[in-house]
Amino acid sequence: MLVQQRSLRLPPMPRGFHLISDRIAHALTEMSPIGAGVLHLFLCHTSASLTLNENADPDVRRDLEMSFNRIAPEEAPYTHTCEGPDDMPAHVKSSLLGASLLIPLRSGRMLLGTWQGIYLCEHRQHGGARQLWMTAWGTPM
Amino acid sequence: MLVQQRSLRLPPMPRGFHLISDRIAHALTEMSPIGAGVLHLFLCHTSASLTLNENADPDVRRDLEMSFNRIAPEEAPYTHTCEGPDDMPAHVKSSLLGASLLIPLRSGRMLLGTWQGIYLCEHRQHGGARQLWMTAWGTPM
Amino acid sequence: MLVQQRSLRLPPMPRGFHLISDRIAHALTEMSPIGAGVLHLFLCHTSASLTLNENADPDVRRDLEMSFNRIAPEEAPYTHTCEGPDDMPAHVKSSLLGASLLIPLRSGRMLLGTWQGIYLCEHRQHGGARQLWMTAWGTPM
C-alpha cells in the first residue's frame, strides 16, 4: 500500500472554466505509479472549484460559465459585498461545485471516461494563483 | 490493508433519478469484505451523475427531476446545442451533482443512514448504458 | 498504513450554515495522527449537508443560506410536501452540496486553506441531532 502527497501550484487564470487534465496527468507522472487506487485533488480556496465535465467542445466551457452565473447571479441581495460583486457568487459556486475531486487510478493512469476532463473553475475576476494538494493511494504498480 | 477495484455496467435508464443502492450493495458482496474503510463510486460520464438522497417516497425522485430542470433549464441561451436541447443542461447537472460518491464501509457493509439511497441521475433522454468504477479500501474483515 | 473510523454526533442546530471546523479538528485529535493521508467526513442524512467555505465573515453564512433558498425555493411545485414546506428544498440542497467531504491530512492535521472552514448545512427548521462518520487513512505519523 502506497500513499503519496504533493502540492501543485496553478498559475493565475481568467474567470471561467479551464481544462487542467494535462497538468494533473503530468504531475501524476512525477509520483510513483499506482496499480489500483485513487487520486484525490483538493483546492485550498473558497472562490474557485474543481469539476469534471466534457473535454472537447470549448462552447461547453462558455455555457458552464453562463449557466453558473445564472444560478449564482451577481445581482442577488448579498450582505458580504466588501470584496467586490464577484466575491459572494464565487463562494456560492465554490460550494455548488466543490473544492475536491476523487478519480480512480489503474496501471498508473487516471480512469477518466472518454469525454471527461478535469476543470479548474475560476470564479473571481482576478483570482491569482491557486494551490492544490494531490494525494494518491493504492497498490504499487 | 486491502484495495479492490472493479467496473460495473448500469443498463440504460430513462431520464430521471433512479435508486441503485441494491445494485451497488450486490456488486460489493462480490468483493472481499472490508472491516473498516471506504467505497468510491465513479461514473465515467459527463451527462449523468451520482447522488445520495431519500430512499423511500418515489415523489422525492420526481421532485428532484423537476427541481434540477428548473436550476438548469433547457431554454437557457446555450451555444453548445448540436447534441440536442437536453445535452447542455445535462452537463450543468452533472457538475452540480458530481460524478463520484464516497461511502464509509464497516463490517463489510456501507454505512448509509436509514433514509440514504444511492441514485443514478440520468440527465439525457436516451443516455444509454453507463459505466461505473468501484474502488474499495480499508482493513480486511 | 493506518485506517481509523469513528462516529461523531452533532447537536441540533438551527436552519443555516454552521462552522464545525473546531469540532472536527478536536475529534481528529482523538484518533491516531496520520503523517500523510486523507480524512473523510460523511453525514448520514438527506436534509442536511457538508461543505467547505469562507471561515471568517458571518455574513457569508447568511448569504449562503439566502442563495440556496433562491436556488431551491420552498414555493416550487413539489409533490412530496407531507413533511412540511422546508423538507423537499432540503433534499434538493442536500444533493447540490453533498453529504460528504474529503480533506487531505499531513503531520496529523487537516490541510485546509487559510480561508477554508468546514460547514454543517442544516436545511430543516428542526433537523435535530446529526450523525457523522469520520474515516481517516494514510501513513502513521
Short mmCIF file of C-alpha atoms in Angstrom, two decimals:
data_model
loop_
_atom_site.label_atom_id
_atom_site.label_comp_id
_atom_site.label_asym_id
_atom_site.label_seq_id
_atom_site.Cartn_x
_atom_site.Cartn_y
_atom_site.Cartn_z
CA MET A 1 0.00 0.00 0.00
CA LEU A 2 1.40 3.32 -1.15
CA VAL A 3 0.35 6.83 -0.02
CA GLN A 4 1.84 9.86 -1.73
CA GLN A 5 1.13 13.55 -1.35
CA ARG A 6 2.34 16.62 -3.19
CA SER A 7 1.28 20.19 -3.77
CA LEU A 8 0.73 21.78 -7.16
CA ARG A 9 0.57 25.48 -7.95
CA LEU A 10 -1.82 26.51 -10.71
CA PRO A 11 -0.93 29.83 -12.40
CA PRO A 12 -3.48 32.68 -12.43
CA MET A 13 -6.32 32.05 -14.88
CA PRO A 14 -9.12 34.37 -16.01
CA ARG A 15 -12.67 33.89 -14.71
CA GLY A 16 -14.17 30.83 -16.35
CA PHE A 17 -13.87 27.06 -16.73
CA HIS A 18 -10.38 25.80 -17.64
CA LEU A 19 -9.26 22.29 -18.60
CA ILE A 20 -6.33 21.17 -16.43
CA SER A 21 -6.35 17.42 -17.20
CA ASP A 22 -2.89 17.57 -18.82
CA ARG A 23 -1.35 19.43 -15.88
CA ILE A 24 -2.73 16.86 -13.44
CA ALA A 25 -1.68 13.91 -15.60
CA HIS A 26 1.83 15.36 -15.86
CA ALA A 27 2.10 15.95 -12.10
CA LEU A 28 0.90 12.38 -11.56
CA THR A 29 3.80 11.03 -13.65
CA GLU A 30 6.16 12.58 -11.09
CA MET A 31 4.68 10.36 -8.36
CA SER A 32 5.25 6.58 -8.04
CA PRO A 33 2.75 4.76 -10.24
CA ILE A 34 -0.31 3.18 -8.57
CA GLY A 35 -1.55 -0.21 -9.78
CA ALA A 36 -5.08 0.12 -8.39
CA GLY A 37 -6.14 3.05 -6.24
CA VAL A 38 -7.44 6.58 -6.15
CA LEU A 39 -6.23 10.15 -6.71
CA HIS A 40 -7.58 12.98 -4.57
CA LEU A 41 -7.37 16.58 -5.78
CA PHE A 42 -8.02 19.30 -3.21
CA LEU A 43 -8.15 23.03 -3.94
CA CYS A 44 -7.27 25.22 -0.91
CA HIS A 45 -9.67 28.05 -1.82
CA THR A 46 -13.28 29.15 -1.38
CA SER A 47 -13.78 31.21 -4.54
CA ALA A 48 -12.66 28.63 -7.13
CA SER A 49 -13.56 24.97 -7.55
CA LEU A 50 -12.85 21.69 -9.32
CA THR A 51 -15.21 19.72 -11.52
CA LEU A 52 -15.31 17.05 -14.22
CA ASN A 53 -17.02 17.82 -17.49
CA GLU A 54 -16.90 17.48 -21.28
CA ASN A 55 -13.33 17.84 -22.55
CA ALA A 56 -13.89 18.52 -26.27
CA ASP A 57 -16.06 21.48 -27.31
CA PRO A 58 -14.92 24.89 -25.92
CA ASP A 59 -18.57 26.01 -26.16
CA VAL A 60 -19.32 23.75 -23.20
CA ARG A 61 -16.90 25.76 -21.03
CA ARG A 62 -18.57 29.04 -22.04
CA ASP A 63 -22.05 27.59 -21.44
CA LEU A 64 -20.98 26.34 -17.99
CA GLU A 65 -19.76 29.84 -17.10
CA MET A 66 -23.06 31.32 -18.35
CA SER A 67 -25.12 28.71 -16.51
CA PHE A 68 -23.41 29.16 -13.16
CA ASN A 69 -23.71 32.95 -13.49
CA ARG A 70 -27.47 32.41 -13.77
CA ILE A 71 -27.59 30.05 -10.78
CA ALA A 72 -25.45 32.36 -8.57
CA PRO A 73 -26.04 35.83 -10.05
CA GLU A 74 -24.01 38.91 -9.07
CA GLU A 75 -27.20 40.95 -8.59
CA ALA A 76 -28.64 38.90 -5.69
CA PRO A 77 -29.17 40.80 -2.38
CA TYR A 78 -25.85 39.82 -0.75
CA THR A 79 -24.61 41.33 2.54
CA HIS A 80 -20.98 40.27 2.07
CA THR A 81 -20.05 42.72 -0.72
CA CYS A 82 -16.82 44.26 0.59
CA GLU A 83 -14.63 42.18 -1.74
CA GLY A 84 -16.47 43.10 -4.94
CA PRO A 85 -19.58 41.90 -6.80
CA ASP A 86 -17.89 38.68 -8.00
CA ASP A 87 -16.89 37.52 -4.48
CA MET A 88 -20.08 36.21 -2.89
CA PRO A 89 -21.27 34.50 -6.12
CA ALA A 90 -17.80 32.87 -6.20
CA HIS A 91 -18.39 31.44 -2.70
CA VAL A 92 -21.79 30.05 -3.76
CA LYS A 93 -20.32 28.46 -6.90
CA SER A 94 -17.47 27.01 -4.86
CA SER A 95 -19.94 25.16 -2.62
CA LEU A 96 -22.11 24.10 -5.58
CA LEU A 97 -19.18 22.61 -7.48
CA GLY A 98 -16.88 21.62 -4.62
CA ALA A 99 -13.17 22.03 -3.90
CA SER A 100 -12.24 18.40 -4.31
CA LEU A 101 -12.28 15.53 -6.85
CA LEU A 102 -11.66 11.82 -6.43
CA ILE A 103 -10.56 9.86 -9.51
CA PRO A 104 -9.81 6.13 -9.68
CA LEU A 105 -6.27 5.13 -10.72
CA ARG A 106 -5.30 1.96 -12.57
CA SER A 107 -1.98 0.91 -14.10
CA GLY A 108 -0.52 4.30 -13.26
CA ARG A 109 -3.21 6.34 -15.01
CA MET A 110 -6.48 8.10 -14.19
CA LEU A 111 -9.58 6.11 -15.12
CA LEU A 112 -11.40 9.05 -16.73
CA GLY A 113 -14.17 8.40 -19.24
CA THR A 114 -13.55 9.30 -22.90
CA TRP A 115 -15.25 12.67 -22.56
CA GLN A 116 -14.27 13.52 -19.00
CA GLY A 117 -11.84 16.37 -18.43
CA ILE A 118 -10.69 17.96 -15.17
CA TYR A 119 -11.60 21.62 -14.80
CA LEU A 120 -10.35 24.43 -12.62
CA CYS A 121 -13.36 26.72 -12.25
CA GLU A 122 -12.08 30.23 -11.53
CA HIS A 123 -14.96 32.27 -10.13
CA ARG A 124 -13.10 35.54 -9.43
CA GLN A 125 -12.17 38.19 -11.98
CA HIS A 126 -8.61 38.21 -10.60
CA GLY A 127 -8.27 35.06 -8.53
CA GLY A 128 -4.48 34.81 -8.74
CA ALA A 129 -2.50 31.57 -8.48
CA ARG A 130 -4.32 28.62 -6.90
CA GLN A 131 -2.86 25.99 -4.57
CA LEU A 132 -3.84 22.33 -4.94
CA TRP A 133 -2.96 19.17 -2.96
CA MET A 134 -2.70 15.83 -4.72
CA THR A 135 -2.91 12.65 -2.62
CA ALA A 136 -2.68 9.26 -4.34
CA TRP A 137 -3.01 5.89 -2.65
CA GLY A 138 -3.32 2.25 -3.66
CA THR A 139 -1.24 -0.77 -4.58
CA PRO A 140 2.19 -0.13 -6.10
CA MET A 141 2.38 -0.91 -9.83
CA MET B 1 -4.81 -3.01 4.05
CA LEU B 2 -6.91 -4.11 1.11
CA VAL B 3 -7.53 -2.23 -2.17
CA GLN B 4 -10.01 -3.59 -4.67
CA GLN B 5 -11.31 -2.23 -7.92
CA ARG B 6 -13.97 -3.37 -10.34
CA SER B 7 -16.17 -1.94 -13.06
CA LEU B 8 -19.95 -2.10 -13.16
CA ARG B 9 -22.20 -1.55 -16.14
CA LEU B 10 -25.55 0.09 -15.47
CA PRO B 11 -28.22 -0.67 -18.07
CA PRO B 12 -29.91 2.20 -19.97
CA MET B 13 -32.37 4.11 -17.78
CA PRO B 14 -34.88 6.82 -18.74
CA ARG B 15 -34.20 10.46 -17.86
CA GLY B 16 -34.70 10.91 -14.13
CA PHE B 17 -33.43 9.90 -10.69
CA HIS B 18 -33.06 6.14 -10.13
CA LEU B 19 -32.27 4.25 -6.92
CA ILE B 20 -29.30 1.91 -7.46
CA SER B 21 -28.46 1.09 -3.81
CA ASP B 22 -29.31 -2.60 -4.26
CA ARG B 23 -27.17 -2.94 -7.39
CA ILE B 24 -24.19 -1.38 -5.60
CA ALA B 25 -24.72 -3.46 -2.44
CA HIS B 26 -24.88 -6.61 -4.57
CA ALA B 27 -21.70 -5.73 -6.52
CA LEU B 28 -19.99 -5.03 -3.18
CA THR B 29 -20.74 -8.57 -1.98
CA GLU B 30 -18.65 -9.84 -4.90
CA MET B 31 -15.58 -8.04 -3.49
CA SER B 32 -13.64 -9.12 -0.36
CA PRO B 33 -15.36 -7.66 2.71
CA ILE B 34 -13.79 -4.58 4.32
CA GLY B 35 -13.73 -4.29 8.12
CA ALA B 36 -13.30 -0.51 8.24
CA GLY B 37 -12.76 1.58 5.13
CA VAL B 38 -14.38 3.41 2.26
CA LEU B 39 -16.12 2.71 -1.06
CA HIS B 40 -15.62 5.05 -4.01
CA LEU B 41 -18.12 5.09 -6.87
CA PHE B 42 -17.08 6.87 -10.05
CA LEU B 43 -19.27 7.41 -13.11
CA CYS B 44 -17.30 7.77 -16.38
CA HIS B 45 -19.74 10.24 -17.97
CA THR B 46 -20.48 13.97 -18.18
CA SER B 47 -24.24 13.91 -18.76
CA ALA B 48 -25.28 11.70 -15.83
CA SER B 49 -24.33 11.83 -12.16
CA LEU B 50 -24.43 10.12 -8.78
CA THR B 51 -26.03 11.42 -5.60
CA LEU B 52 -27.37 10.32 -2.22
CA ASN B 53 -30.94 11.16 -1.30
CA GLU B 54 -34.14 9.94 0.32
CA ASN B 55 -34.76 6.27 -0.48
CA ALA B 56 -38.45 5.88 0.39
CA ASP B 57 -41.00 8.11 -1.35
CA PRO B 58 -40.94 7.99 -5.20
CA ASP B 59 -42.31 11.55 -5.17
CA VAL B 60 -38.88 12.73 -4.00
CA ARG B 61 -37.32 11.38 -7.20
CA ARG B 62 -39.87 13.22 -9.35
CA ASP B 63 -39.40 16.43 -7.36
CA LEU B 64 -35.62 16.17 -7.75
CA GLU B 65 -36.03 15.85 -11.53
CA MET B 66 -38.37 18.86 -11.56
CA SER B 67 -36.06 20.90 -9.32
CA PHE B 68 -32.92 20.28 -11.37
CA ASN B 69 -34.84 21.09 -14.57
CA ARG B 70 -35.58 24.49 -13.02
CA ILE B 71 -31.98 25.03 -11.92
CA ALA B 72 -30.54 24.02 -15.33
CA PRO B 73 -33.39 24.73 -17.78
CA GLU B 74 -33.37 23.60 -21.42
CA GLU B 75 -34.41 27.08 -22.58
CA ALA B 76 -31.24 28.91 -21.41
CA PRO B 77 -29.17 30.63 -24.15
CA TYR B 78 -26.68 27.77 -24.72
CA THR B 79 -24.14 27.78 -27.57
CA HIS B 80 -23.44 24.04 -27.40
CA THR B 81 -26.75 22.79 -28.84
CA CYS B 82 -25.57 20.35 -31.54
CA GLU B 83 -26.39 17.28 -29.42
CA GLY B 84 -29.98 18.31 -28.62
CA PRO B 85 -31.74 20.52 -26.06
CA ASP B 86 -31.16 18.07 -23.20
CA ASP B 87 -27.37 17.90 -23.66
CA MET B 88 -26.02 21.15 -22.20
CA PRO B 89 -28.43 21.09 -19.21
CA ALA B 90 -27.17 17.54 -18.63
CA HIS B 91 -23.58 18.82 -18.42
CA VAL B 92 -24.60 21.52 -15.93
CA LYS B 93 -26.47 18.99 -13.76
CA SER B 94 -23.52 16.62 -13.93
CA SER B 95 -21.22 19.28 -12.43
CA LEU B 96 -23.85 20.34 -9.85
CA LEU B 97 -24.38 16.79 -8.60
CA GLY B 98 -20.99 15.25 -9.33
CA ALA B 99 -19.80 12.01 -10.90
CA SER B 100 -18.49 10.42 -7.75
CA LEU B 101 -19.58 9.27 -4.26
CA LEU B 102 -17.58 8.19 -1.25
CA ILE B 103 -19.32 5.98 1.32
CA PRO B 104 -17.81 4.59 4.54
CA LEU B 105 -17.65 0.80 4.89
CA ARG B 106 -17.82 -1.15 8.15
CA SER B 107 -18.11 -4.90 8.78
CA GLY B 108 -18.47 -5.47 5.03
CA ARG B 109 -21.39 -3.09 4.53
CA MET B 110 -21.99 0.52 3.51
CA LEU B 111 -22.62 2.88 6.44
CA LEU B 112 -25.59 4.62 4.84
CA GLY B 113 -28.10 6.44 7.02
CA THR B 114 -31.60 4.97 7.38
CA TRP B 115 -33.01 7.24 4.66
CA GLN B 116 -29.99 7.43 2.37
CA GLY B 117 -30.18 5.77 -1.02
CA ILE B 118 -27.70 5.84 -3.91
CA TYR B 119 -29.04 7.41 -7.09
CA LEU B 120 -28.02 7.30 -10.70
CA CYS B 121 -29.19 10.63 -12.11
CA GLU B 122 -29.75 10.20 -15.85
CA HIS B 123 -29.89 13.64 -17.43
CA ARG B 124 -30.24 12.62 -21.10
CA GLN B 125 -33.43 11.46 -22.82
CA HIS B 126 -31.53 8.49 -24.25
CA GLY B 127 -28.33 8.21 -22.24
CA GLY B 128 -27.67 4.52 -22.93
CA ALA B 129 -25.74 2.20 -20.63
CA ARG B 130 -23.47 3.87 -18.08
CA GLN B 131 -20.04 2.71 -16.92
CA LEU B 132 -19.07 2.92 -13.25
CA TRP B 133 -15.83 2.13 -11.34
CA MET B 134 -15.99 0.85 -7.78
CA THR B 135 -12.86 1.11 -5.61
CA ALA B 136 -12.96 -0.15 -2.02
CA TRP B 137 -10.13 0.08 0.50
CA GLY B 138 -9.62 -0.50 4.19
CA THR B 139 -8.79 -3.21 6.70
CA PRO B 140 -9.77 -6.79 5.78
CA MET B 141 -12.74 -8.12 7.74
CA MET C 1 -0.86 2.18 6.56
CA LEU C 2 -3.44 3.16 9.14
CA VAL C 3 -7.25 3.15 8.76
CA GLN C 4 -9.41 4.59 11.54
CA GLN C 5 -13.12 5.14 11.79
CA ARG C 6 -15.32 6.78 14.38
CA SER C 7 -18.74 8.34 14.63
CA LEU C 8 -19.48 11.87 15.80
CA ARG C 9 -22.80 13.26 16.96
CA LEU C 10 -23.52 16.88 16.10
CA PRO C 11 -26.05 18.56 18.41
CA PRO C 12 -29.22 20.11 16.95
CA MET C 13 -28.53 23.37 15.10
CA PRO C 14 -30.97 25.90 13.66
CA ARG C 15 -31.55 26.11 9.90
CA GLY C 16 -28.50 27.70 8.28
CA PHE C 17 -24.77 27.29 7.64
CA HIS C 18 -22.67 26.47 10.72
CA LEU C 19 -18.87 26.30 11.10
CA ILE C 20 -17.84 22.96 12.61
CA SER C 21 -14.08 23.05 11.84
CA ASP C 22 -13.13 23.12 15.52
CA ARG C 23 -15.38 20.18 16.38
CA ILE C 24 -13.85 18.11 13.57
CA ALA C 25 -10.28 19.14 14.45
CA HIS C 26 -10.93 18.17 18.07
CA ALA C 27 -12.41 14.78 17.15
CA LEU C 28 -9.40 14.21 14.90
CA THR C 29 -7.03 14.66 17.85
CA GLU C 30 -8.72 11.67 19.47
CA MET C 31 -7.60 9.45 16.56
CA SER C 32 -4.00 8.31 15.91
CA PRO C 33 -2.19 11.02 13.95
CA ILE C 34 -1.72 10.49 10.19
CA GLY C 35 1.57 11.55 8.58
CA ALA C 36 0.22 11.79 5.02
CA GLY C 37 -3.30 10.77 4.12
CA VAL C 38 -6.92 11.81 3.91
CA LEU C 39 -9.91 12.40 6.19
CA HIS C 40 -13.42 11.50 5.01
CA LEU C 41 -16.47 13.08 6.63
CA PHE C 42 -19.83 11.51 5.88
CA LEU C 43 -23.19 12.81 7.07
CA CYS C 44 -25.89 10.10 7.39
CA HIS C 45 -28.79 12.35 6.37
CA THR C 46 -30.63 13.61 3.30
CA SER C 47 -31.85 17.01 4.53
CA ALA C 48 -28.53 18.44 5.74
CA SER C 49 -25.13 18.59 4.07
CA LEU C 50 -21.43 19.34 4.43
CA THR C 51 -19.44 21.95 2.54
CA LEU C 52 -16.23 23.97 2.67
CA ASN C 53 -16.43 27.75 2.53
CA GLU C 54 -15.10 31.03 3.90
CA ASN C 55 -14.42 30.78 7.64
CA ALA C 56 -14.20 34.46 8.65
CA ASP C 57 -17.16 36.76 7.90
CA PRO C 58 -20.53 35.61 9.38
CA ASP C 59 -22.23 37.50 6.52
CA VAL C 60 -21.00 34.78 4.15
CA ARG C 61 -23.01 32.18 6.10
CA ARG C 62 -26.17 34.30 5.89
CA ASP C 63 -25.61 34.93 2.17
CA LEU C 64 -25.13 31.21 1.55
CA GLU C 65 -28.46 30.48 3.29
CA MET C 66 -30.16 33.20 1.20
CA SER C 67 -28.55 31.96 -2.03
CA PHE C 68 -29.52 28.32 -1.56
CA ASN C 69 -33.07 29.37 -0.65
CA ARG C 70 -33.23 31.08 -4.06
CA ILE C 71 -31.78 28.05 -5.88
CA ALA C 72 -34.13 25.58 -4.13
CA PRO C 73 -37.15 27.71 -3.17
CA GLU C 74 -39.94 26.50 -0.86
CA GLU C 75 -42.59 27.72 -3.29
CA ALA C 76 -41.69 25.35 -6.18
CA PRO C 77 -44.45 22.90 -7.29
CA TYR C 78 -43.31 19.93 -5.19
CA THR C 79 -45.35 16.73 -4.83
CA HIS C 80 -43.53 15.49 -1.71
CA THR C 81 -44.96 18.02 0.78
CA CYS C 82 -46.14 15.77 3.65
CA GLU C 83 -43.13 16.64 5.84
CA GLY C 84 -43.54 20.41 5.59
CA PRO C 85 -42.51 23.15 3.13
CA ASP C 86 -38.83 23.00 4.17
CA ASP C 87 -38.46 19.26 3.50
CA MET C 88 -38.23 18.91 -0.28
CA PRO C 89 -35.99 22.02 -0.67
CA ALA C 90 -33.78 20.40 2.00
CA HIS C 91 -33.43 17.28 -0.17
CA VAL C 92 -32.50 19.38 -3.22
CA LYS C 93 -29.89 21.33 -1.24
CA SER C 94 -28.51 18.10 0.20
CA SER C 95 -27.82 16.79 -3.33
CA LEU C 96 -26.46 20.16 -4.51
CA LEU C 97 -23.98 20.43 -1.63
CA GLY C 98 -23.34 16.77 -0.87
CA ALA C 99 -23.21 14.68 2.29
CA SER C 100 -19.50 14.05 2.25
CA LEU C 101 -16.13 15.88 2.34
CA LEU C 102 -12.60 14.65 1.71
CA ILE C 103 -9.74 16.65 3.23
CA PRO C 104 -6.03 15.87 2.94
CA LEU C 105 -4.13 15.19 6.17
CA ARG C 106 -0.46 15.93 6.82
CA SER C 107 1.57 15.77 10.04
CA GLY C 108 -1.60 14.97 11.99
CA ARG C 109 -3.57 18.00 10.78
CA MET C 110 -6.08 18.87 8.05
CA LEU C 111 -4.54 20.66 5.05
CA LEU C 112 -7.26 23.31 4.82
CA GLY C 113 -6.52 26.60 3.08
CA THR C 114 -6.29 29.78 5.18
CA TRP C 115 -9.89 30.74 4.49
CA GLN C 116 -11.44 27.26 4.33
CA GLY C 117 -13.82 26.23 7.09
CA ILE C 118 -15.96 23.09 7.40
CA TYR C 119 -19.70 23.73 7.46
CA LEU C 120 -22.68 21.74 8.58
CA CYS C 121 -25.52 23.00 6.40
CA GLU C 122 -28.78 22.42 8.26
CA HIS C 123 -31.63 22.67 5.77
CA ARG C 124 -34.56 21.82 8.09
CA GLN C 125 -36.24 24.16 10.57
CA HIS C 126 -35.93 21.48 13.26
CA GLY C 127 -33.40 18.96 11.95
CA GLY C 128 -32.39 17.55 15.32
CA ALA C 129 -29.02 15.98 16.10
CA ARG C 130 -26.99 14.82 13.10
CA GLN C 131 -24.82 11.70 12.84
CA LEU C 132 -21.45 11.83 11.09
CA TRP C 133 -18.81 9.17 10.27
CA MET C 134 -15.14 10.11 10.20
CA THR C 135 -12.71 7.79 8.39
CA ALA C 136 -9.01 8.67 8.27
CA TRP C 137 -6.32 6.73 6.44
CA GLY C 138 -2.68 7.17 5.50
CA THR C 139 0.81 6.65 6.84
CA PRO C 140 1.26 6.73 10.64
CA MET C 141 3.00 9.87 11.90
#
